């Protein structure tokens, strides 16, 4: 009798564990992450390497340049099992660069220069968690997406150039998860390997060129902190 009781307990424990794993997995997830970077005395080219026709800007002052980047990435996904999650992600990025009393190589009087860009993107991603049984988890995140960018440049508040770009991006990111409780997780995502291919053009000009890049993307603008909730 004791043997039968023990066997039944083991069987119930096994099926209870399996049911719990199936409950934990196969859940929908809603999340989002943000990135904010503010730099003083930064170089003009930060982020997407699209070109311009206004020359290279520089200045002889020490505290005259500022670059601000704000990004927001909401996503929705579904856990397939304890290791894999697949989902859809949206991206919005605002980049604002200013330089006071700046000069360019073409000469002339100093100017107050401003360049502002807006980037909208959407795509698919997968997430593979390396140690799903732990509270602190590490993951790899392959992704692919499409982005649309608009950018304008102003000299002394006068619009001197407008350009647009669209590009395809694919890569593999890295990240950390922390399970706050059974429903909420804190997330930290950073860049990794990525490939970009697209086209940019300047409005009202014949300039229309392609661009591409491949490499590691590990900097402050690629670090996203967020939270996600299991539905």
mmCIF file with all atom_site columns, C-alpha atoms in Angstrom:
data_model
loop_
_atom_site.group_PDB
_atom_site.id
_atom_site.type_symbol
_atom_site.label_atom_id
_atom_site.label_alt_id
_atom_site.label_comp_id
_atom_site.label_asym_id
_atom_site.label_entity_id
_atom_site.label_seq_id
_atom_site.pdbx_PDB_ins_code
_atom_site.Cartn_x
_atom_site.Cartn_y
_atom_site.Cartn_z
_atom_site.occupancy
_atom_site.B_iso_or_equiv
_atom_site.pdbx_formal_charge
_atom_site.auth_seq_id
_atom_site.auth_comp_id
_atom_site.auth_asym_id
_atom_site.auth_atom_id
_atom_site.pdbx_PDB_model_num
ATOM 1   C CA . UNK A 1 1   ? 0.000  0.000  0.000   1.00 0.00 ? 1   UNK A CA 1
ATOM 2   C CA . UNK A 1 2   ? 2.821  2.398  0.882   1.00 0.00 ? 2   UNK A CA 1
ATOM 3   C CA . UNK A 1 3   ? 4.458  1.602  -2.445  1.00 0.00 ? 3   UNK A CA 1
ATOM 4   C CA . UNK A 1 4   ? 1.228  2.316  -4.343  1.00 0.00 ? 4   UNK A CA 1
ATOM 5   C CA . UNK A 1 5   ? 0.675  5.563  -2.400  1.00 0.00 ? 5   UNK A CA 1
ATOM 6   C CA . UNK A 1 6   ? 4.241  6.700  -3.098  1.00 0.00 ? 6   UNK A CA 1
ATOM 7   C CA . UNK A 1 7   ? 3.855  5.897  -6.788  1.00 0.00 ? 7   UNK A CA 1
ATOM 8   C CA . UNK A 1 8   ? 0.593  7.853  -6.954  1.00 0.00 ? 8   UNK A CA 1
ATOM 9   C CA . UNK A 1 9   ? 2.222  10.839 -5.240  1.00 0.00 ? 9   UNK A CA 1
ATOM 10  C CA . UNK A 1 10  ? 5.101  10.791 -7.711  1.00 0.00 ? 10  UNK A CA 1
ATOM 11  C CA . UNK A 1 11  ? 2.642  10.574 -10.611 1.00 0.00 ? 11  UNK A CA 1
ATOM 12  C CA . UNK A 1 12  ? 0.592  13.508 -9.299  1.00 0.00 ? 12  UNK A CA 1
ATOM 13  C CA . UNK A 1 13  ? 3.776  15.520 -8.718  1.00 0.00 ? 13  UNK A CA 1
ATOM 14  C CA . UNK A 1 14  ? 4.967  14.794 -12.267 1.00 0.00 ? 14  UNK A CA 1
ATOM 15  C CA . UNK A 1 15  ? 1.698  15.818 -13.909 1.00 0.00 ? 15  UNK A CA 1
ATOM 16  C CA . UNK A 1 16  ? 1.391  18.818 -11.581 1.00 0.00 ? 16  UNK A CA 1
ATOM 17  C CA . UNK A 1 17  ? 4.878  19.978 -12.617 1.00 0.00 ? 17  UNK A CA 1
ATOM 18  C CA . UNK A 1 18  ? 4.057  19.455 -16.286 1.00 0.00 ? 18  UNK A CA 1
ATOM 19  C CA . UNK A 1 19  ? 0.836  21.421 -15.916 1.00 0.00 ? 19  UNK A CA 1
ATOM 20  C CA . UNK A 1 20  ? 2.692  24.235 -14.147 1.00 0.00 ? 20  UNK A CA 1
ATOM 21  C CA . UNK A 1 21  ? 5.306  24.376 -16.904 1.00 0.00 ? 21  UNK A CA 1
ATOM 22  C CA . UNK A 1 22  ? 2.578  24.494 -19.526 1.00 0.00 ? 22  UNK A CA 1
ATOM 23  C CA . UNK A 1 23  ? 0.872  27.303 -17.584 1.00 0.00 ? 23  UNK A CA 1
ATOM 24  C CA . UNK A 1 24  ? 4.090  29.284 -17.272 1.00 0.00 ? 24  UNK A CA 1
ATOM 25  C CA . UNK A 1 25  ? 4.938  28.749 -20.916 1.00 0.00 ? 25  UNK A CA 1
ATOM 26  C CA . UNK A 1 26  ? 2.555  29.369 -23.806 1.00 0.00 ? 26  UNK A CA 1
ATOM 27  C CA . UNK A 1 27  ? 1.550  32.744 -22.373 1.00 0.00 ? 27  UNK A CA 1
ATOM 28  C CA . UNK A 1 28  ? 1.154  36.068 -24.138 1.00 0.00 ? 28  UNK A CA 1
ATOM 29  C CA . UNK A 1 29  ? 3.546  38.837 -23.136 1.00 0.00 ? 29  UNK A CA 1
ATOM 30  C CA . UNK A 1 30  ? 3.132  42.608 -23.408 1.00 0.00 ? 30  UNK A CA 1
ATOM 31  C CA . UNK A 1 31  ? 6.181  44.779 -22.850 1.00 0.00 ? 31  UNK A CA 1
ATOM 32  C CA . UNK A 1 32  ? 8.080  47.911 -23.674 1.00 0.00 ? 32  UNK A CA 1
ATOM 33  C CA . UNK A 1 33  ? 11.479 49.476 -23.182 1.00 0.00 ? 33  UNK A CA 1
ATOM 34  C CA . UNK A 1 34  ? 12.985 52.958 -23.446 1.00 0.00 ? 34  UNK A CA 1
ATOM 35  C CA . UNK A 1 35  ? 16.356 54.531 -24.082 1.00 0.00 ? 35  UNK A CA 1
ATOM 36  C CA . UNK A 1 36  ? 17.407 58.096 -23.319 1.00 0.00 ? 36  UNK A CA 1
ATOM 37  C CA . UNK A 1 37  ? 20.844 59.575 -23.976 1.00 0.00 ? 37  UNK A CA 1
ATOM 38  C CA . UNK A 1 38  ? 21.941 63.196 -23.638 1.00 0.00 ? 38  UNK A CA 1
ATOM 39  C CA . UNK A 1 39  ? 25.462 64.134 -24.742 1.00 0.00 ? 39  UNK A CA 1
ATOM 40  C CA . UNK A 1 40  ? 27.320 67.430 -24.630 1.00 0.00 ? 40  UNK A CA 1
ATOM 41  C CA . UNK A 1 41  ? 30.124 68.235 -27.051 1.00 0.00 ? 41  UNK A CA 1
ATOM 42  C CA . UNK A 1 42  ? 29.196 65.207 -29.138 1.00 0.00 ? 42  UNK A CA 1
ATOM 43  C CA . UNK A 1 43  ? 30.155 64.527 -32.720 1.00 0.00 ? 43  UNK A CA 1
ATOM 44  C CA . UNK A 1 44  ? 27.511 65.294 -35.397 1.00 0.00 ? 44  UNK A CA 1
ATOM 45  C CA . UNK A 1 45  ? 27.049 61.740 -36.671 1.00 0.00 ? 45  UNK A CA 1
ATOM 46  C CA . UNK A 1 46  ? 25.241 59.602 -34.099 1.00 0.00 ? 46  UNK A CA 1
ATOM 47  C CA . UNK A 1 47  ? 22.956 56.699 -35.018 1.00 0.00 ? 47  UNK A CA 1
ATOM 48  C CA . UNK A 1 48  ? 21.981 55.781 -38.562 1.00 0.00 ? 48  UNK A CA 1
ATOM 49  C CA . UNK A 1 49  ? 24.801 56.577 -41.033 1.00 0.00 ? 49  UNK A CA 1
ATOM 50  C CA . UNK A 1 50  ? 22.770 58.513 -43.574 1.00 0.00 ? 50  UNK A CA 1
ATOM 51  C CA . UNK A 1 51  ? 24.479 61.370 -45.327 1.00 0.00 ? 51  UNK A CA 1
ATOM 52  C CA . UNK A 1 52  ? 23.944 65.079 -45.788 1.00 0.00 ? 52  UNK A CA 1
ATOM 53  C CA . UNK A 1 53  ? 24.869 67.909 -48.080 1.00 0.00 ? 53  UNK A CA 1
ATOM 54  C CA . UNK A 1 54  ? 25.547 70.609 -45.503 1.00 0.00 ? 54  UNK A CA 1
ATOM 55  C CA . UNK A 1 55  ? 29.196 69.806 -44.807 1.00 0.00 ? 55  UNK A CA 1
ATOM 56  C CA . UNK A 1 56  ? 30.987 68.842 -41.621 1.00 0.00 ? 56  UNK A CA 1
ATOM 57  C CA . UNK A 1 57  ? 30.064 70.998 -38.633 1.00 0.00 ? 57  UNK A CA 1
ATOM 58  C CA . UNK A 1 58  ? 32.575 71.970 -35.967 1.00 0.00 ? 58  UNK A CA 1
ATOM 59  C CA . UNK A 1 59  ? 32.931 74.740 -33.391 1.00 0.00 ? 59  UNK A CA 1
ATOM 60  C CA . UNK A 1 60  ? 35.553 76.601 -31.422 1.00 0.00 ? 60  UNK A CA 1
ATOM 61  C CA . UNK A 1 61  ? 33.477 76.662 -28.198 1.00 0.00 ? 61  UNK A CA 1
ATOM 62  C CA . UNK A 1 62  ? 33.768 74.058 -25.432 1.00 0.00 ? 62  UNK A CA 1
ATOM 63  C CA . UNK A 1 63  ? 30.130 73.739 -24.342 1.00 0.00 ? 63  UNK A CA 1
ATOM 64  C CA . UNK A 1 64  ? 28.189 74.427 -27.514 1.00 0.00 ? 64  UNK A CA 1
ATOM 65  C CA . UNK A 1 65  ? 26.989 71.074 -28.867 1.00 0.00 ? 65  UNK A CA 1
ATOM 66  C CA . UNK A 1 66  ? 24.291 68.762 -27.584 1.00 0.00 ? 66  UNK A CA 1
ATOM 67  C CA . UNK A 1 67  ? 22.856 65.521 -28.878 1.00 0.00 ? 67  UNK A CA 1
ATOM 68  C CA . UNK A 1 68  ? 19.675 64.024 -27.413 1.00 0.00 ? 68  UNK A CA 1
ATOM 69  C CA . UNK A 1 69  ? 18.293 60.601 -28.315 1.00 0.00 ? 69  UNK A CA 1
ATOM 70  C CA . UNK A 1 70  ? 14.965 59.186 -27.086 1.00 0.00 ? 70  UNK A CA 1
ATOM 71  C CA . UNK A 1 71  ? 13.707 55.744 -28.138 1.00 0.00 ? 71  UNK A CA 1
ATOM 72  C CA . UNK A 1 72  ? 10.619 53.731 -27.243 1.00 0.00 ? 72  UNK A CA 1
ATOM 73  C CA . UNK A 1 73  ? 9.999  50.109 -28.258 1.00 0.00 ? 73  UNK A CA 1
ATOM 74  C CA . UNK A 1 74  ? 6.697  48.426 -27.335 1.00 0.00 ? 74  UNK A CA 1
ATOM 75  C CA . UNK A 1 75  ? 6.234  44.748 -28.223 1.00 0.00 ? 75  UNK A CA 1
ATOM 76  C CA . UNK A 1 76  ? 3.762  41.894 -28.042 1.00 0.00 ? 76  UNK A CA 1
ATOM 77  C CA . UNK A 1 77  ? 4.761  38.240 -28.044 1.00 0.00 ? 77  UNK A CA 1
ATOM 78  C CA . UNK A 1 78  ? 3.887  34.672 -27.169 1.00 0.00 ? 78  UNK A CA 1
ATOM 79  C CA . UNK A 1 79  ? 5.936  32.138 -25.272 1.00 0.00 ? 79  UNK A CA 1
ATOM 80  C CA . UNK A 1 80  ? 6.253  28.923 -27.291 1.00 0.00 ? 80  UNK A CA 1
ATOM 81  C CA . UNK A 1 81  ? 8.043  27.019 -24.552 1.00 0.00 ? 81  UNK A CA 1
ATOM 82  C CA . UNK A 1 82  ? 10.342 27.731 -21.616 1.00 0.00 ? 82  UNK A CA 1
ATOM 83  C CA . UNK A 1 83  ? 13.135 28.899 -23.940 1.00 0.00 ? 83  UNK A CA 1
ATOM 84  C CA . UNK A 1 84  ? 11.482 30.570 -26.929 1.00 0.00 ? 84  UNK A CA 1
ATOM 85  C CA . UNK A 1 85  ? 9.294  33.641 -27.319 1.00 0.00 ? 85  UNK A CA 1
ATOM 86  C CA . UNK A 1 86  ? 8.253  35.159 -30.671 1.00 0.00 ? 86  UNK A CA 1
ATOM 87  C CA . UNK A 1 87  ? 6.642  38.516 -31.216 1.00 0.00 ? 87  UNK A CA 1
ATOM 88  C CA . UNK A 1 88  ? 6.049  41.794 -33.033 1.00 0.00 ? 88  UNK A CA 1
ATOM 89  C CA . UNK A 1 89  ? 7.932  44.958 -32.083 1.00 0.00 ? 89  UNK A CA 1
ATOM 90  C CA . UNK A 1 90  ? 7.458  48.638 -32.905 1.00 0.00 ? 90  UNK A CA 1
ATOM 91  C CA . UNK A 1 91  ? 10.190 51.266 -32.644 1.00 0.00 ? 91  UNK A CA 1
ATOM 92  C CA . UNK A 1 92  ? 10.199 55.035 -32.396 1.00 0.00 ? 92  UNK A CA 1
ATOM 93  C CA . UNK A 1 93  ? 13.377 57.112 -32.154 1.00 0.00 ? 93  UNK A CA 1
ATOM 94  C CA . UNK A 1 94  ? 13.859 60.883 -31.901 1.00 0.00 ? 94  UNK A CA 1
ATOM 95  C CA . UNK A 1 95  ? 17.334 62.341 -32.404 1.00 0.00 ? 95  UNK A CA 1
ATOM 96  C CA . UNK A 1 96  ? 18.008 66.056 -31.889 1.00 0.00 ? 96  UNK A CA 1
ATOM 97  C CA . UNK A 1 97  ? 21.471 67.541 -32.469 1.00 0.00 ? 97  UNK A CA 1
ATOM 98  C CA . UNK A 1 98  ? 22.314 71.219 -31.911 1.00 0.00 ? 98  UNK A CA 1
ATOM 99  C CA . UNK A 1 99  ? 25.518 73.227 -32.270 1.00 0.00 ? 99  UNK A CA 1
ATOM 100 C CA . UNK A 1 100 ? 25.812 76.913 -31.391 1.00 0.00 ? 100 UNK A CA 1
ATOM 101 C CA . UNK A 1 101 ? 28.199 79.301 -33.161 1.00 0.00 ? 101 UNK A CA 1
ATOM 102 C CA . UNK A 1 102 ? 29.337 76.517 -35.441 1.00 0.00 ? 102 UNK A CA 1
ATOM 103 C CA . UNK A 1 103 ? 31.391 76.736 -38.619 1.00 0.00 ? 103 UNK A CA 1
ATOM 104 C CA . UNK A 1 104 ? 31.678 74.393 -41.560 1.00 0.00 ? 104 UNK A CA 1
ATOM 105 C CA . UNK A 1 105 ? 34.507 73.856 -43.986 1.00 0.00 ? 105 UNK A CA 1
ATOM 106 C CA . UNK A 1 106 ? 32.818 75.922 -46.687 1.00 0.00 ? 106 UNK A CA 1
ATOM 107 C CA . UNK A 1 107 ? 33.528 79.056 -44.644 1.00 0.00 ? 107 UNK A CA 1
ATOM 108 C CA . UNK A 1 108 ? 31.220 81.963 -43.804 1.00 0.00 ? 108 UNK A CA 1
ATOM 109 C CA . UNK A 1 109 ? 29.866 83.349 -40.562 1.00 0.00 ? 109 UNK A CA 1
ATOM 110 C CA . UNK A 1 110 ? 29.182 81.105 -37.546 1.00 0.00 ? 110 UNK A CA 1
ATOM 111 C CA . UNK A 1 111 ? 25.697 79.616 -37.377 1.00 0.00 ? 111 UNK A CA 1
ATOM 112 C CA . UNK A 1 112 ? 23.391 77.906 -34.903 1.00 0.00 ? 112 UNK A CA 1
ATOM 113 C CA . UNK A 1 113 ? 22.902 74.487 -36.440 1.00 0.00 ? 113 UNK A CA 1
ATOM 114 C CA . UNK A 1 114 ? 20.120 72.009 -35.664 1.00 0.00 ? 114 UNK A CA 1
ATOM 115 C CA . UNK A 1 115 ? 19.444 68.557 -37.069 1.00 0.00 ? 115 UNK A CA 1
ATOM 116 C CA . UNK A 1 116 ? 16.359 66.603 -36.003 1.00 0.00 ? 116 UNK A CA 1
ATOM 117 C CA . UNK A 1 117 ? 15.308 63.134 -37.125 1.00 0.00 ? 117 UNK A CA 1
ATOM 118 C CA . UNK A 1 118 ? 12.344 60.848 -36.481 1.00 0.00 ? 118 UNK A CA 1
ATOM 119 C CA . UNK A 1 119 ? 12.550 57.118 -37.059 1.00 0.00 ? 119 UNK A CA 1
ATOM 120 C CA . UNK A 1 120 ? 9.580  54.716 -37.130 1.00 0.00 ? 120 UNK A CA 1
ATOM 121 C CA . UNK A 1 121 ? 10.083 50.963 -37.416 1.00 0.00 ? 121 UNK A CA 1
ATOM 122 C CA . UNK A 1 122 ? 8.343  47.629 -37.071 1.00 0.00 ? 122 UNK A CA 1
ATOM 123 C CA . UNK A 1 123 ? 9.485  44.038 -37.230 1.00 0.00 ? 123 UNK A CA 1
ATOM 124 C CA . UNK A 1 124 ? 9.537  40.492 -35.907 1.00 0.00 ? 124 UNK A CA 1
ATOM 125 C CA . UNK A 1 125 ? 11.781 39.061 -33.230 1.00 0.00 ? 125 UNK A CA 1
ATOM 126 C CA . UNK A 1 126 ? 12.534 35.841 -31.409 1.00 0.00 ? 126 UNK A CA 1
ATOM 127 C CA . UNK A 1 127 ? 13.965 35.502 -27.942 1.00 0.00 ? 127 UNK A CA 1
ATOM 128 C CA . UNK A 1 128 ? 15.908 32.495 -26.746 1.00 0.00 ? 128 UNK A CA 1
ATOM 129 C CA . UNK A 1 129 ? 16.398 32.353 -22.966 1.00 0.00 ? 129 UNK A CA 1
ATOM 130 C CA . UNK A 1 130 ? 19.568 30.497 -22.025 1.00 0.00 ? 130 UNK A CA 1
ATOM 131 C CA . UNK A 1 131 ? 18.659 29.671 -18.384 1.00 0.00 ? 131 UNK A CA 1
ATOM 132 C CA . UNK A 1 132 ? 14.852 29.825 -18.056 1.00 0.00 ? 132 UNK A CA 1
ATOM 133 C CA . UNK A 1 133 ? 14.757 28.175 -14.613 1.00 0.00 ? 133 UNK A CA 1
ATOM 134 C CA . UNK A 1 134 ? 16.672 31.039 -12.958 1.00 0.00 ? 134 UNK A CA 1
ATOM 135 C CA . UNK A 1 135 ? 15.361 34.341 -11.646 1.00 0.00 ? 135 UNK A CA 1
ATOM 136 C CA . UNK A 1 136 ? 18.130 36.218 -13.490 1.00 0.00 ? 136 UNK A CA 1
ATOM 137 C CA . UNK A 1 137 ? 18.049 35.089 -17.106 1.00 0.00 ? 137 UNK A CA 1
ATOM 138 C CA . UNK A 1 138 ? 20.255 35.767 -20.124 1.00 0.00 ? 138 UNK A CA 1
ATOM 139 C CA . UNK A 1 139 ? 18.920 35.718 -23.659 1.00 0.00 ? 139 UNK A CA 1
ATOM 140 C CA . UNK A 1 140 ? 19.741 36.124 -27.350 1.00 0.00 ? 140 UNK A CA 1
ATOM 141 C CA . UNK A 1 141 ? 17.276 37.995 -29.563 1.00 0.00 ? 141 UNK A CA 1
ATOM 142 C CA . UNK A 1 142 ? 17.374 37.579 -33.351 1.00 0.00 ? 142 UNK A CA 1
ATOM 143 C CA . UNK A 1 143 ? 15.269 40.193 -35.137 1.00 0.00 ? 143 UNK A CA 1
ATOM 144 C CA . UNK A 1 144 ? 14.373 41.652 -38.533 1.00 0.00 ? 144 UNK A CA 1
ATOM 145 C CA . UNK A 1 145 ? 12.564 44.901 -39.260 1.00 0.00 ? 145 UNK A CA 1
ATOM 146 C CA . UNK A 1 146 ? 11.863 47.791 -41.600 1.00 0.00 ? 146 UNK A CA 1
ATOM 147 C CA . UNK A 1 147 ? 12.441 51.465 -40.729 1.00 0.00 ? 147 UNK A CA 1
ATOM 148 C CA . UNK A 1 148 ? 11.382 54.837 -42.119 1.00 0.00 ? 148 UNK A CA 1
ATOM 149 C CA . UNK A 1 149 ? 13.356 57.961 -41.229 1.00 0.00 ? 149 UNK A CA 1
ATOM 150 C CA . UNK A 1 150 ? 12.792 61.658 -41.864 1.00 0.00 ? 150 UNK A CA 1
ATOM 151 C CA . UNK A 1 151 ? 15.373 64.308 -41.049 1.00 0.00 ? 151 UNK A CA 1
ATOM 152 C CA . UNK A 1 152 ? 15.723 68.069 -41.443 1.00 0.00 ? 152 UNK A CA 1
ATOM 153 C CA . UNK A 1 153 ? 18.635 70.450 -40.958 1.00 0.00 ? 153 UNK A CA 1
ATOM 154 C CA . UNK A 1 154 ? 18.369 74.127 -40.016 1.00 0.00 ? 154 UNK A CA 1
ATOM 155 C CA . UNK A 1 155 ? 20.859 76.978 -39.992 1.00 0.00 ? 155 UNK A CA 1
ATOM 156 C CA . UNK A 1 156 ? 19.765 79.818 -37.681 1.00 0.00 ? 156 UNK A CA 1
ATOM 157 C CA . UNK A 1 157 ? 16.236 78.317 -37.616 1.00 0.00 ? 157 UNK A CA 1
ATOM 158 C CA . UNK A 1 158 ? 16.042 78.355 -41.419 1.00 0.00 ? 158 UNK A CA 1
ATOM 159 C CA . UNK A 1 159 ? 15.348 74.998 -43.067 1.00 0.00 ? 159 UNK A CA 1
ATOM 160 C CA . UNK A 1 160 ? 18.233 74.199 -45.412 1.00 0.00 ? 160 UNK A CA 1
ATOM 161 C CA . UNK A 1 161 ? 17.726 70.499 -46.089 1.00 0.00 ? 161 UNK A CA 1
ATOM 162 C CA . UNK A 1 162 ? 15.178 67.695 -45.766 1.00 0.00 ? 162 UNK A CA 1
ATOM 163 C CA . UNK A 1 163 ? 15.993 64.067 -46.326 1.00 0.00 ? 163 UNK A CA 1
ATOM 164 C CA . UNK A 1 164 ? 14.285 60.718 -45.942 1.00 0.00 ? 164 UNK A CA 1
ATOM 165 C CA . UNK A 1 165 ? 15.553 57.171 -45.628 1.00 0.00 ? 165 UNK A CA 1
ATOM 166 C CA . UNK A 1 166 ? 14.163 53.663 -45.487 1.00 0.00 ? 166 UNK A CA 1
ATOM 167 C CA . UNK A 1 167 ? 16.152 50.619 -44.533 1.00 0.00 ? 167 UNK A CA 1
ATOM 168 C CA . UNK A 1 168 ? 15.935 46.940 -43.655 1.00 0.00 ? 168 UNK A CA 1
ATOM 169 C CA . UNK A 1 169 ? 17.711 45.816 -40.499 1.00 0.00 ? 169 UNK A CA 1
ATOM 170 C CA . UNK A 1 170 ? 18.472 42.350 -39.150 1.00 0.00 ? 170 UNK A CA 1
ATOM 171 C CA . UNK A 1 171 ? 20.669 41.101 -36.363 1.00 0.00 ? 171 UNK A CA 1
ATOM 172 C CA . UNK A 1 172 ? 21.053 39.416 -32.996 1.00 0.00 ? 172 UNK A CA 1
ATOM 173 C CA . UNK A 1 173 ? 20.832 41.336 -29.721 1.00 0.00 ? 173 UNK A CA 1
ATOM 174 C CA . UNK A 1 174 ? 21.712 40.416 -26.146 1.00 0.00 ? 174 UNK A CA 1
ATOM 175 C CA . UNK A 1 175 ? 19.798 40.931 -22.934 1.00 0.00 ? 175 UNK A CA 1
ATOM 176 C CA . UNK A 1 176 ? 19.007 40.152 -19.309 1.00 0.00 ? 176 UNK A CA 1
ATOM 177 C CA . UNK A 1 177 ? 15.657 39.370 -17.672 1.00 0.00 ? 177 UNK A CA 1
ATOM 178 C CA . UNK A 1 178 ? 14.782 39.568 -13.985 1.00 0.00 ? 178 UNK A CA 1
ATOM 179 C CA . UNK A 1 179 ? 11.600 37.845 -12.805 1.00 0.00 ? 179 UNK A CA 1
ATOM 180 C CA . UNK A 1 180 ? 10.044 40.228 -10.282 1.00 0.00 ? 180 UNK A CA 1
ATOM 181 C CA . UNK A 1 181 ? 7.165  37.811 -9.672  1.00 0.00 ? 181 UNK A CA 1
ATOM 182 C CA . UNK A 1 182 ? 5.078  35.337 -11.668 1.00 0.00 ? 182 UNK A CA 1
ATOM 183 C CA . UNK A 1 183 ? 3.532  38.143 -13.744 1.00 0.00 ? 183 UNK A CA 1
ATOM 184 C CA . UNK A 1 184 ? 6.167  40.868 -14.217 1.00 0.00 ? 184 UNK A CA 1
ATOM 185 C CA . UNK A 1 185 ? 9.731  40.879 -15.512 1.00 0.00 ? 185 UNK A CA 1
ATOM 186 C CA . UNK A 1 186 ? 12.315 43.650 -15.716 1.00 0.00 ? 186 UNK A CA 1
ATOM 187 C CA . UNK A 1 187 ? 14.303 43.715 -18.958 1.00 0.00 ? 187 UNK A CA 1
ATOM 188 C CA . UNK A 1 188 ? 17.609 45.064 -20.157 1.00 0.00 ? 188 UNK A CA 1
ATOM 189 C CA . UNK A 1 189 ? 18.394 44.807 -23.866 1.00 0.00 ? 189 UNK A CA 1
ATOM 190 C CA . UNK A 1 190 ? 21.494 45.899 -25.694 1.00 0.00 ? 190 UNK A CA 1
ATOM 191 C CA . UNK A 1 191 ? 22.786 45.714 -29.231 1.00 0.00 ? 191 UNK A CA 1
ATOM 192 C CA . UNK A 1 192 ? 24.877 43.039 -30.846 1.00 0.00 ? 192 UNK A CA 1
ATOM 193 C CA . UNK A 1 193 ? 25.519 42.038 -34.426 1.00 0.00 ? 193 UNK A CA 1
ATOM 194 C CA . UNK A 1 194 ? 23.411 43.925 -36.945 1.00 0.00 ? 194 UNK A CA 1
ATOM 195 C CA . UNK A 1 195 ? 23.115 44.431 -40.685 1.00 0.00 ? 195 UNK A CA 1
ATOM 196 C CA . UNK A 1 196 ? 21.491 47.490 -42.315 1.00 0.00 ? 196 UNK A CA 1
ATOM 197 C CA . UNK A 1 197 ? 20.644 48.012 -45.982 1.00 0.00 ? 197 UNK A CA 1
ATOM 198 C CA . UNK A 1 198 ? 18.593 50.879 -47.390 1.00 0.00 ? 198 UNK A CA 1
ATOM 199 C CA . UNK A 1 199 ? 18.322 54.090 -49.388 1.00 0.00 ? 199 UNK A CA 1
ATOM 200 C CA . UNK A 1 200 ? 18.325 57.778 -48.509 1.00 0.00 ? 200 UNK A CA 1
ATOM 201 C CA . UNK A 1 201 ? 17.489 60.822 -50.586 1.00 0.00 ? 201 UNK A CA 1
ATOM 202 C CA . UNK A 1 202 ? 17.501 64.597 -50.205 1.00 0.00 ? 202 UNK A CA 1
ATOM 203 C CA . UNK A 1 203 ? 14.265 66.406 -50.989 1.00 0.00 ? 203 UNK A CA 1
ATOM 204 C CA . UNK A 1 204 ? 14.220 68.616 -54.113 1.00 0.00 ? 204 UNK A CA 1
ATOM 205 C CA . UNK A 1 205 ? 17.624 67.316 -55.249 1.00 0.00 ? 205 UNK A CA 1
ATOM 206 C CA . UNK A 1 206 ? 18.772 64.445 -57.483 1.00 0.00 ? 206 UNK A CA 1
ATOM 207 C CA . UNK A 1 207 ? 20.589 62.869 -54.525 1.00 0.00 ? 207 UNK A CA 1
ATOM 208 C CA . UNK A 1 208 ? 19.250 59.346 -54.061 1.00 0.00 ? 208 UNK A CA 1
ATOM 209 C CA . UNK A 1 209 ? 21.747 56.800 -52.762 1.00 0.00 ? 209 UNK A CA 1
ATOM 210 C CA . UNK A 1 210 ? 21.918 53.379 -51.184 1.00 0.00 ? 210 UNK A CA 1
ATOM 211 C CA . UNK A 1 211 ? 23.823 52.494 -48.030 1.00 0.00 ? 211 UNK A CA 1
ATOM 212 C CA . UNK A 1 212 ? 24.642 49.406 -46.011 1.00 0.00 ? 212 UNK A CA 1
ATOM 213 C CA . UNK A 1 213 ? 26.551 48.467 -42.879 1.00 0.00 ? 213 UNK A CA 1
ATOM 214 C CA . UNK A 1 214 ? 27.426 45.373 -40.884 1.00 0.00 ? 214 UNK A CA 1
ATOM 215 C CA . UNK A 1 215 ? 29.040 45.173 -37.475 1.00 0.00 ? 215 UNK A CA 1
ATOM 216 C CA . UNK A 1 216 ? 28.713 45.335 -33.706 1.00 0.00 ? 216 UNK A CA 1
ATOM 217 C CA . UNK A 1 217 ? 26.297 47.859 -32.243 1.00 0.00 ? 217 UNK A CA 1
ATOM 218 C CA . UNK A 1 218 ? 27.282 48.261 -28.594 1.00 0.00 ? 218 UNK A CA 1
ATOM 219 C CA . UNK A 1 219 ? 26.880 51.815 -27.289 1.00 0.00 ? 219 UNK A CA 1
ATOM 220 C CA . UNK A 1 220 ? 24.609 53.892 -25.053 1.00 0.00 ? 220 UNK A CA 1
ATOM 221 C CA . UNK A 1 221 ? 21.963 54.333 -27.748 1.00 0.00 ? 221 UNK A CA 1
ATOM 222 C CA . UNK A 1 222 ? 21.541 50.549 -28.010 1.00 0.00 ? 222 UNK A CA 1
ATOM 223 C CA . UNK A 1 223 ? 20.794 49.960 -24.297 1.00 0.00 ? 223 UNK A CA 1
ATOM 224 C CA . UNK A 1 224 ? 17.047 49.663 -23.524 1.00 0.00 ? 224 UNK A CA 1
ATOM 225 C CA . UNK A 1 225 ? 15.547 49.267 -20.037 1.00 0.00 ? 225 UNK A CA 1
ATOM 226 C CA . UNK A 1 226 ? 11.963 48.118 -19.665 1.00 0.00 ? 226 UNK A CA 1
ATOM 227 C CA . UNK A 1 227 ? 9.351  45.863 -18.141 1.00 0.00 ? 227 UNK A CA 1
ATOM 228 C CA . UNK A 1 228 ? 7.015  43.195 -19.490 1.00 0.00 ? 228 UNK A CA 1
ATOM 229 C CA . UNK A 1 229 ? 3.831  41.595 -18.220 1.00 0.00 ? 229 UNK A CA 1
ATOM 230 C CA . UNK A 1 230 ? 2.421  38.127 -18.798 1.00 0.00 ? 230 UNK A CA 1
ATOM 231 C CA . UNK A 1 231 ? -1.213 38.297 -19.879 1.00 0.00 ? 231 UNK A CA 1
#
